[in-house]
JSON list of C-alpha atoms in Angstrom, two decimals:
[
{"chain": "A", "resi": 1227, "resn": "MET", "atom": "CA", "xyz": [-7.20, -40.13, -7.18]},
{"chain": "A", "resi": 1228, "resn": "LEU", "atom": "CA", "xyz": [-5.77, -38.46, -9.99]},
{"chain": "A", "resi": 1229, "resn": "ASP", "atom": "CA", "xyz": [-9.06, -39.61, -11.50]},
{"chain": "A", "resi": 1230, "resn": "ALA", "atom": "CA", "xyz": [-11.70, -38.41, -9.54]},
{"chain": "A", "resi": 1231, "resn": "CYS", "atom": "CA", "xyz": [-14.75, -36.51, -9.79]},
{"chain": "A", "resi": 1232, "resn": "SER", "atom": "CA", "xyz": [-14.21, -34.01, -7.48]},
{"chain": "A", "resi": 1233, "resn": "LEU", "atom": "CA", "xyz": [-11.35, -31.31, -8.14]},
{"chain": "A", "resi": 1234, "resn": "GLU", "atom": "CA", "xyz": [-10.39, -30.78, -4.59]},
{"chain": "A", "resi": 1235, "resn": "VAL", "atom": "CA", "xyz": [-9.46, -34.06, -4.59]},
{"chain": "A", "resi": 1236, "resn": "ARG", "atom": "CA", "xyz": [-7.40, -34.56, -7.79]},
{"chain": "A", "resi": 1237, "resn": "LEU", "atom": "CA", "xyz": [-5.93, -31.71, -6.29]},
{"chain": "A", "resi": 1238, "resn": "ALA", "atom": "CA", "xyz": [-4.77, -33.19, -3.03]},
{"chain": "A", "resi": 1239, "resn": "ALA", "atom": "CA", "xyz": [-3.98, -36.25, -5.20]},
{"chain": "A", "resi": 1240, "resn": "GLY", "atom": "CA", "xyz": [-1.88, -34.45, -6.87]},
{"chain": "A", "resi": 1241, "resn": "GLY", "atom": "CA", "xyz": [-0.45, -32.28, -4.60]},
{"chain": "A", "resi": 1242, "resn": "ALA", "atom": "CA", "xyz": [0.99, -35.46, -2.06]},
{"chain": "A", "resi": 1243, "resn": "LEU", "atom": "CA", "xyz": [2.09, -37.26, -4.84]},
{"chain": "A", "resi": 1244, "resn": "ALA", "atom": "CA", "xyz": [4.54, -34.48, -5.29]},
{"chain": "A", "resi": 1245, "resn": "ILE", "atom": "CA", "xyz": [5.40, -34.29, -1.23]},
{"chain": "A", "resi": 1246, "resn": "ALA", "atom": "CA", "xyz": [6.03, -38.24, -1.46]},
{"chain": "A", "resi": 1247, "resn": "HIS", "atom": "CA", "xyz": [8.33, -37.38, -4.67]},
{"chain": "A", "resi": 1248, "resn": "GLU", "atom": "CA", "xyz": [9.93, -34.69, -2.43]},
{"chain": "A", "resi": 1249, "resn": "ARG", "atom": "CA", "xyz": [10.73, -36.60, 0.53]},
{"chain": "A", "resi": 1250, "resn": "ALA", "atom": "CA", "xyz": [11.63, -39.98, -0.62]},
{"chain": "A", "resi": 1251, "resn": "CYS", "atom": "CA", "xyz": [13.81, -38.84, -3.14]},
{"chain": "A", "resi": 1252, "resn": "GLY", "atom": "CA", "xyz": [14.85, -35.38, -2.67]},
{"chain": "A", "resi": 1253, "resn": "ASP", "atom": "CA", "xyz": [18.11, -35.00, -3.31]},
{"chain": "A", "resi": 1254, "resn": "ASP", "atom": "CA", "xyz": [18.45, -38.58, -3.43]},
{"chain": "A", "resi": 1255, "resn": "GLU", "atom": "CA", "xyz": [18.97, -40.65, -6.72]},
{"chain": "A", "resi": 1256, "resn": "ARG", "atom": "CA", "xyz": [18.55, -44.24, -5.09]},
{"chain": "A", "resi": 1257, "resn": "PHE", "atom": "CA", "xyz": [14.81, -44.62, -4.85]},
{"chain": "A", "resi": 1258, "resn": "ALA", "atom": "CA", "xyz": [13.42, -44.67, -8.64]},
{"chain": "A", "resi": 1259, "resn": "TRP", "atom": "CA", "xyz": [9.50, -43.64, -9.29]},
{"chain": "A", "resi": 1260, "resn": "ALA", "atom": "CA", "xyz": [6.95, -45.22, -11.71]},
{"chain": "A", "resi": 1261, "resn": "GLU", "atom": "CA", "xyz": [7.56, -41.61, -13.52]},
{"chain": "A", "resi": 1262, "resn": "ASP", "atom": "CA", "xyz": [6.51, -44.03, -17.22]},
{"chain": "A", "resi": 1263, "resn": "GLU", "atom": "CA", "xyz": [3.68, -44.85, -15.57]},
{"chain": "A", "resi": 1264, "resn": "LEU", "atom": "CA", "xyz": [2.88, -41.28, -14.01]},
{"chain": "A", "resi": 1265, "resn": "LEU", "atom": "CA", "xyz": [3.94, -38.52, -16.62]},
{"chain": "A", "resi": 1266, "resn": "PRO", "atom": "CA", "xyz": [1.39, -39.01, -18.75]},
{"chain": "A", "resi": 1267, "resn": "LYS", "atom": "CA", "xyz": [-1.42, -39.33, -16.92]},
{"chain": "A", "resi": 1268, "resn": "LEU", "atom": "CA", "xyz": [0.14, -35.32, -15.36]},
{"chain": "A", "resi": 1269, "resn": "GLU", "atom": "CA", "xyz": [-0.04, -34.93, -18.83]},
{"chain": "A", "resi": 1270, "resn": "GLN", "atom": "CA", "xyz": [-3.60, -35.47, -19.38]},
{"chain": "A", "resi": 1271, "resn": "LEU", "atom": "CA", "xyz": [-5.01, -33.62, -16.35]},
{"chain": "A", "resi": 1272, "resn": "ALA", "atom": "CA", "xyz": [-2.54, -30.65, -17.05]},
{"chain": "A", "resi": 1273, "resn": "ARG", "atom": "CA", "xyz": [-4.44, -30.27, -20.07]},
{"chain": "A", "resi": 1274, "resn": "ASP", "atom": "CA", "xyz": [-7.86, -31.16, -19.33]},
{"chain": "A", "resi": 1275, "resn": "SER", "atom": "CA", "xyz": [-10.37, -29.86, -21.62]},
{"chain": "A", "resi": 1276, "resn": "HIS", "atom": "CA", "xyz": [-13.08, -31.36, -20.53]},
{"chain": "A", "resi": 1277, "resn": "LYS", "atom": "CA", "xyz": [-16.57, -29.28, -21.18]},
{"chain": "A", "resi": 1278, "resn": "PHE", "atom": "CA", "xyz": [-18.43, -31.15, -18.89]},
{"chain": "A", "resi": 1279, "resn": "ARG", "atom": "CA", "xyz": [-16.05, -29.37, -15.97]},
{"chain": "A", "resi": 1280, "resn": "ALA", "atom": "CA", "xyz": [-16.50, -25.97, -14.76]},
{"chain": "A", "resi": 1281, "resn": "LYS", "atom": "CA", "xyz": [-14.39, -23.60, -16.23]},
{"chain": "A", "resi": 1282, "resn": "ARG", "atom": "CA", "xyz": [-13.17, -22.42, -12.98]},
{"chain": "A", "resi": 1283, "resn": "ASP", "atom": "CA", "xyz": [-12.21, -25.50, -12.02]},
{"chain": "A", "resi": 1284, "resn": "ARG", "atom": "CA", "xyz": [-10.64, -26.63, -15.11]},
{"chain": "A", "resi": 1285, "resn": "LYS", "atom": "CA", "xyz": [-8.39, -23.31, -15.10]},
{"chain": "A", "resi": 1286, "resn": "VAL", "atom": "CA", "xyz": [-7.31, -24.82, -11.27]},
{"chain": "A", "resi": 1287, "resn": "GLN", "atom": "CA", "xyz": [-6.11, -27.99, -11.91]},
{"chain": "A", "resi": 1288, "resn": "ARG", "atom": "CA", "xyz": [-4.08, -26.95, -14.96]},
{"chain": "A", "resi": 1289, "resn": "ALA", "atom": "CA", "xyz": [-2.23, -24.55, -13.62]},
{"chain": "A", "resi": 1290, "resn": "THR", "atom": "CA", "xyz": [-1.86, -27.05, -10.29]},
{"chain": "A", "resi": 1291, "resn": "PHE", "atom": "CA", "xyz": [-1.30, -29.57, -12.56]},
{"chain": "A", "resi": 1292, "resn": "ARG", "atom": "CA", "xyz": [1.23, -27.64, -15.23]},
{"chain": "A", "resi": 1293, "resn": "ASP", "atom": "CA", "xyz": [3.50, -26.43, -11.94]},
{"chain": "A", "resi": 1294, "resn": "ILE", "atom": "CA", "xyz": [2.90, -30.62, -10.74]},
{"chain": "A", "resi": 1295, "resn": "LEU", "atom": "CA", "xyz": [4.41, -31.89, -13.82]},
{"chain": "A", "resi": 1296, "resn": "LYS", "atom": "CA", "xyz": [7.22, -29.25, -13.85]},
{"chain": "A", "resi": 1297, "resn": "TYR", "atom": "CA", "xyz": [8.77, -30.49, -10.73]},
{"chain": "A", "resi": 1298, "resn": "PHE", "atom": "CA", "xyz": [8.39, -34.17, -11.83]},
{"chain": "A", "resi": 1299, "resn": "GLU", "atom": "CA", "xyz": [10.67, -33.43, -15.31]},
{"chain": "A", "resi": 1300, "resn": "GLU", "atom": "CA", "xyz": [12.94, -30.83, -14.15]},
{"chain": "A", "resi": 1301, "resn": "GLY", "atom": "CA", "xyz": [12.58, -31.27, -10.43]},
{"chain": "A", "resi": 1302, "resn": "SER", "atom": "CA", "xyz": [12.39, -27.85, -9.25]},
{"chain": "A", "resi": 1303, "resn": "VAL", "atom": "CA", "xyz": [9.89, -25.73, -7.96]},
{"chain": "A", "resi": 1304, "resn": "GLU", "atom": "CA", "xyz": [8.84, -22.04, -8.69]},
{"chain": "A", "resi": 1305, "resn": "SER", "atom": "CA", "xyz": [9.45, -20.28, -5.78]},
{"chain": "A", "resi": 1306, "resn": "GLU", "atom": "CA", "xyz": [6.67, -18.02, -4.04]},
{"chain": "A", "resi": 1307, "resn": "ARG", "atom": "CA", "xyz": [6.85, -15.37, -2.18]},
{"chain": "A", "resi": 1308, "resn": "MET", "atom": "CA", "xyz": [3.92, -14.19, 0.56]},
{"chain": "A", "resi": 1309, "resn": "ARG", "atom": "CA", "xyz": [3.46, -11.53, 3.44]},
{"chain": "A", "resi": 1310, "resn": "VAL", "atom": "CA", "xyz": [2.39, -12.60, 6.33]},
{"chain": "A", "resi": 1311, "resn": "GLY", "atom": "CA", "xyz": [1.77, -9.70, 9.34]},
{"chain": "A", "resi": 1312, "resn": "GLY", "atom": "CA", "xyz": [5.59, -7.96, 8.56]},
{"chain": "A", "resi": 1313, "resn": "ASP", "atom": "CA", "xyz": [7.17, -11.22, 7.31]},
{"chain": "A", "resi": 1314, "resn": "THR", "atom": "CA", "xyz": [7.99, -12.49, 4.07]},
{"chain": "A", "resi": 1315, "resn": "VAL", "atom": "CA", "xyz": [7.16, -16.64, 3.49]},
{"chain": "A", "resi": 1316, "resn": "THR", "atom": "CA", "xyz": [8.45, -18.30, 0.90]},
{"chain": "A", "resi": 1317, "resn": "LEU", "atom": "CA", "xyz": [7.41, -20.93, -0.45]},
{"chain": "A", "resi": 1318, "resn": "CYS", "atom": "CA", "xyz": [10.47, -22.97, -2.64]},
{"chain": "A", "resi": 1319, "resn": "SER", "atom": "CA", "xyz": [9.25, -26.54, -2.13]},
{"chain": "A", "resi": 1320, "resn": "TRP", "atom": "CA", "xyz": [5.92, -28.85, -2.15]},
{"chain": "A", "resi": 1321, "resn": "SER", "atom": "CA", "xyz": [5.69, -29.07, 1.76]},
{"chain": "A", "resi": 1322, "resn": "THR", "atom": "CA", "xyz": [5.83, -25.36, 2.52]},
{"chain": "A", "resi": 1323, "resn": "ARG", "atom": "CA", "xyz": [3.36, -25.42, -0.63]},
{"chain": "A", "resi": 1324, "resn": "ILE", "atom": "CA", "xyz": [0.78, -27.19, 1.16]},
{"chain": "A", "resi": 1325, "resn": "ALA", "atom": "CA", "xyz": [1.54, -26.21, 4.47]},
{"chain": "A", "resi": 1326, "resn": "TYR", "atom": "CA", "xyz": [0.79, -22.42, 3.98]},
{"chain": "A", "resi": 1327, "resn": "GLY", "atom": "CA", "xyz": [-2.22, -23.44, 1.88]},
{"chain": "A", "resi": 1328, "resn": "ALA", "atom": "CA", "xyz": [-3.44, -25.79, 5.17]},
{"chain": "A", "resi": 1329, "resn": "LEU", "atom": "CA", "xyz": [-2.81, -23.01, 7.53]},
{"chain": "A", "resi": 1330, "resn": "ALA", "atom": "CA", "xyz": [-4.22, -19.83, 5.00]},
{"chain": "A", "resi": 1331, "resn": "ALA", "atom": "CA", "xyz": [-7.60, -21.87, 4.63]},
{"chain": "A", "resi": 1332, "resn": "ALA", "atom": "CA", "xyz": [-7.87, -22.91, 8.36]},
{"chain": "A", "resi": 1333, "resn": "LEU", "atom": "CA", "xyz": [-6.71, -19.09, 9.88]},
{"chain": "A", "resi": 1334, "resn": "GLY", "atom": "CA", "xyz": [-8.16, -17.07, 6.47]},
{"chain": "A", "resi": 1335, "resn": "ALA", "atom": "CA", "xyz": [-7.53, -13.24, 7.58]},
{"chain": "A", "resi": 1336, "resn": "GLY", "atom": "CA", "xyz": [-6.54, -13.73, 10.58]},
{"chain": "A", "resi": 1337, "resn": "LEU", "atom": "CA", "xyz": [-2.89, -15.67, 9.47]},
{"chain": "A", "resi": 1338, "resn": "ASN", "atom": "CA", "xyz": [-1.92, -11.62, 8.85]},
{"chain": "A", "resi": 1339, "resn": "ALA", "atom": "CA", "xyz": [-2.81, -10.89, 12.26]},
{"chain": "A", "resi": 1340, "resn": "LEU", "atom": "CA", "xyz": [-2.28, -14.02, 14.62]},
{"chain": "A", "resi": 1341, "resn": "ALA", "atom": "CA", "xyz": [1.67, -13.89, 12.89]},
{"chain": "A", "resi": 1342, "resn": "PRO", "atom": "CA", "xyz": [3.66, -11.95, 14.63]},
{"chain": "A", "resi": 1343, "resn": "HIS", "atom": "CA", "xyz": [1.82, -13.23, 18.23]},
{"chain": "A", "resi": 1344, "resn": "CYS", "atom": "CA", "xyz": [1.81, -16.91, 17.73]},
{"chain": "A", "resi": 1345, "resn": "ALA", "atom": "CA", "xyz": [5.01, -19.02, 18.13]},
{"chain": "A", "resi": 1346, "resn": "PRO", "atom": "CA", "xyz": [3.79, -21.99, 17.32]},
{"chain": "A", "resi": 1347, "resn": "LEU", "atom": "CA", "xyz": [2.13, -20.22, 14.38]},
{"chain": "A", "resi": 1348, "resn": "ARG", "atom": "CA", "xyz": [5.96, -18.82, 13.31]},
{"chain": "A", "resi": 1349, "resn": "LEU", "atom": "CA", "xyz": [7.40, -21.85, 13.94]},
{"chain": "A", "resi": 1350, "resn": "ALA", "atom": "CA", "xyz": [5.63, -23.88, 10.75]},
{"chain": "A", "resi": 1351, "resn": "LEU", "atom": "CA", "xyz": [5.66, -20.88, 8.45]},
{"chain": "A", "resi": 1352, "resn": "ARG", "atom": "CA", "xyz": [9.15, -21.38, 8.77]},
{"chain": "A", "resi": 1353, "resn": "LEU", "atom": "CA", "xyz": [9.59, -17.73, 10.33]},
{"chain": "A", "resi": 1354, "resn": "SER", "atom": "CA", "xyz": [12.41, -15.99, 12.77]},
{"chain": "A", "resi": 1355, "resn": "PRO", "atom": "CA", "xyz": [11.18, -17.04, 16.36]},
{"chain": "A", "resi": 1356, "resn": "HIS", "atom": "CA", "xyz": [11.07, -12.90, 16.93]},
{"chain": "A", "resi": 1357, "resn": "PRO", "atom": "CA", "xyz": [9.56, -11.12, 14.78]},
{"chain": "A", "resi": 1358, "resn": "ALA", "atom": "CA", "xyz": [9.79, -7.39, 13.75]},
{"chain": "A", "resi": 1359, "resn": "LEU", "atom": "CA", "xyz": [9.44, -4.50, 16.82]},
{"chain": "A", "resi": 1360, "resn": "ASP", "atom": "CA", "xyz": [7.39, -2.21, 14.14]},
{"chain": "A", "resi": 1361, "resn": "VAL", "atom": "CA", "xyz": [4.98, -5.22, 13.56]},
{"chain": "A", "resi": 1362, "resn": "ILE", "atom": "CA", "xyz": [4.14, -5.48, 16.99]},
{"chain": "A", "resi": 1363, "resn": "MET", "atom": "CA", "xyz": [4.24, -1.96, 17.88]},
{"chain": "A", "resi": 1364, "resn": "PRO", "atom": "CA", "xyz": [2.46, -0.18, 15.05]},
{"chain": "A", "resi": 1365, "resn": "GLN", "atom": "CA", "xyz": [3.83, 3.53, 14.83]},
{"chain": "A", "resi": 1366, "resn": "ALA", "atom": "CA", "xyz": [1.48, 6.54, 16.61]},
{"chain": "A", "resi": 1367, "resn": "LYS", "atom": "CA", "xyz": [-1.34, 7.86, 14.02]},
{"chain": "A", "resi": 1368, "resn": "LEU", "atom": "CA", "xyz": [-0.77, 11.01, 12.98]},
{"chain": "A", "resi": 1369, "resn": "ASN", "atom": "CA", "xyz": [-3.17, 13.84, 14.08]},
{"chain": "A", "resi": 1370, "resn": "LYS", "atom": "CA", "xyz": [-5.35, 15.55, 11.61]},
{"chain": "A", "resi": 1371, "resn": "LEU", "atom": "CA", "xyz": [-3.27, 18.34, 10.82]},
{"chain": "A", "resi": 1372, "resn": "GLN", "atom": "CA", "xyz": [-0.14, 16.33, 10.21]},
{"chain": "A", "resi": 1373, "resn": "ARG", "atom": "CA", "xyz": [-1.86, 13.80, 7.67]},
{"chain": "A", "resi": 1374, "resn": "HIS", "atom": "CA", "xyz": [-3.63, 17.07, 5.73]},
{"chain": "A", "resi": 1375, "resn": "LEU", "atom": "CA", "xyz": [0.53, 18.49, 5.46]},
{"chain": "A", "resi": 1376, "resn": "GLN", "atom": "CA", "xyz": [1.60, 15.53, 3.82]},
{"chain": "A", "resi": 1377, "resn": "ASN", "atom": "CA", "xyz": [-0.74, 14.72, 1.54]},
{"chain": "A", "resi": 1378, "resn": "THR", "atom": "CA", "xyz": [-0.70, 18.29, 0.42]},
{"chain": "A", "resi": 1379, "resn": "ALA", "atom": "CA", "xyz": [3.11, 17.89, 0.33]},
{"chain": "A", "resi": 1380, "resn": "ALA", "atom": "CA", "xyz": [2.45, 15.01, -1.72]},
{"chain": "A", "resi": 1381, "resn": "CYS", "atom": "CA", "xyz": [-0.48, 16.43, -4.35]},
{"chain": "A", "resi": 1382, "resn": "LYS", "atom": "CA", "xyz": [2.32, 18.92, -4.93]},
{"chain": "A", "resi": 1383, "resn": "ALA", "atom": "CA", "xyz": [4.76, 16.71, -6.35]},
{"chain": "A", "resi": 1384, "resn": "ARG", "atom": "CA", "xyz": [2.48, 15.10, -7.88]},
{"chain": "A", "resi": 1385, "resn": "THR", "atom": "CA", "xyz": [1.32, 18.00, -9.65]},
{"chain": "A", "resi": 1386, "resn": "VAL", "atom": "CA", "xyz": [4.91, 19.14, -10.95]},
{"chain": "A", "resi": 1387, "resn": "ALA", "atom": "CA", "xyz": [5.92, 15.92, -11.86]},
{"chain": "A", "resi": 1388, "resn": "ARG", "atom": "CA", "xyz": [2.94, 16.30, -14.28]},
{"chain": "A", "resi": 1389, "resn": "ASN", "atom": "CA", "xyz": [3.40, 19.82, -15.27]},
{"chain": "A", "resi": 1390, "resn": "LYS", "atom": "CA", "xyz": [6.74, 18.88, -15.85]},
{"chain": "A", "resi": 1391, "resn": "SER", "atom": "CA", "xyz": [5.43, 15.90, -18.51]},
{"chain": "A", "resi": 1392, "resn": "ARG", "atom": "CA", "xyz": [3.31, 18.01, -20.43]},
{"chain": "A", "resi": 1393, "resn": "ASP", "atom": "CA", "xyz": [6.02, 20.41, -21.05]},
{"chain": "A", "resi": 1394, "resn": "LYS", "atom": "CA", "xyz": [7.92, 17.55, -22.73]},
{"chain": "A", "resi": 1395, "resn": "ARG", "atom": "CA", "xyz": [4.76, 16.28, -24.82]},
{"chain": "A", "resi": 1396, "resn": "SER", "atom": "CA", "xyz": [3.60, 19.73, -25.65]},
{"chain": "A", "resi": 1397, "resn": "ALA", "atom": "CA", "xyz": [7.58, 20.14, -26.75]},
{"chain": "A", "resi": 1398, "resn": "ALA", "atom": "CA", "xyz": [7.65, 16.76, -29.04]},
{"chain": "A", "resi": 1399, "resn": "LEU", "atom": "CA", "xyz": [4.28, 17.74, -30.47]},
{"chain": "A", "resi": 1400, "resn": "SER", "atom": "CA", "xyz": [5.46, 20.69, -32.24]},
{"chain": "A", "resi": 1401, "resn": "LEU", "atom": "CA", "xyz": [8.44, 19.81, -33.50]}
]
């Protein structure tokens, strides 16, 4: 499947290999993998430069297979943090990466809207069972006068800071 014509099939096969290795081996070194046969193929996919593939496809394939190759060589997965609603999901294994990718692809923009309210979704993303209160009940909207006063204060602070930095530049230029 790693030799398939379709990019999605190659990426799915690489992700499946990483998850299978993660589940089978984990911390247990008793399981032996035929990594001598697998690593050259992963290296080839991580450095693919065939011009008949689309530029975007080559870029996505190389990035994904570099991560997979790094996992097989070093045994570590680069941790990613994603904002979902008001919470942060930490993707620290291949299984969580694939699960998040599938949920994000299926739900799209609805992922952020559903995360604070849907308990099964929170469980799948390994979030705490109870969302933060400020996500459930957003703060009251400021009226027009309050927004105007807040923006005026911010503008004044920016102007003062900008004028201070201008003074420093003019003093430095005169020397």
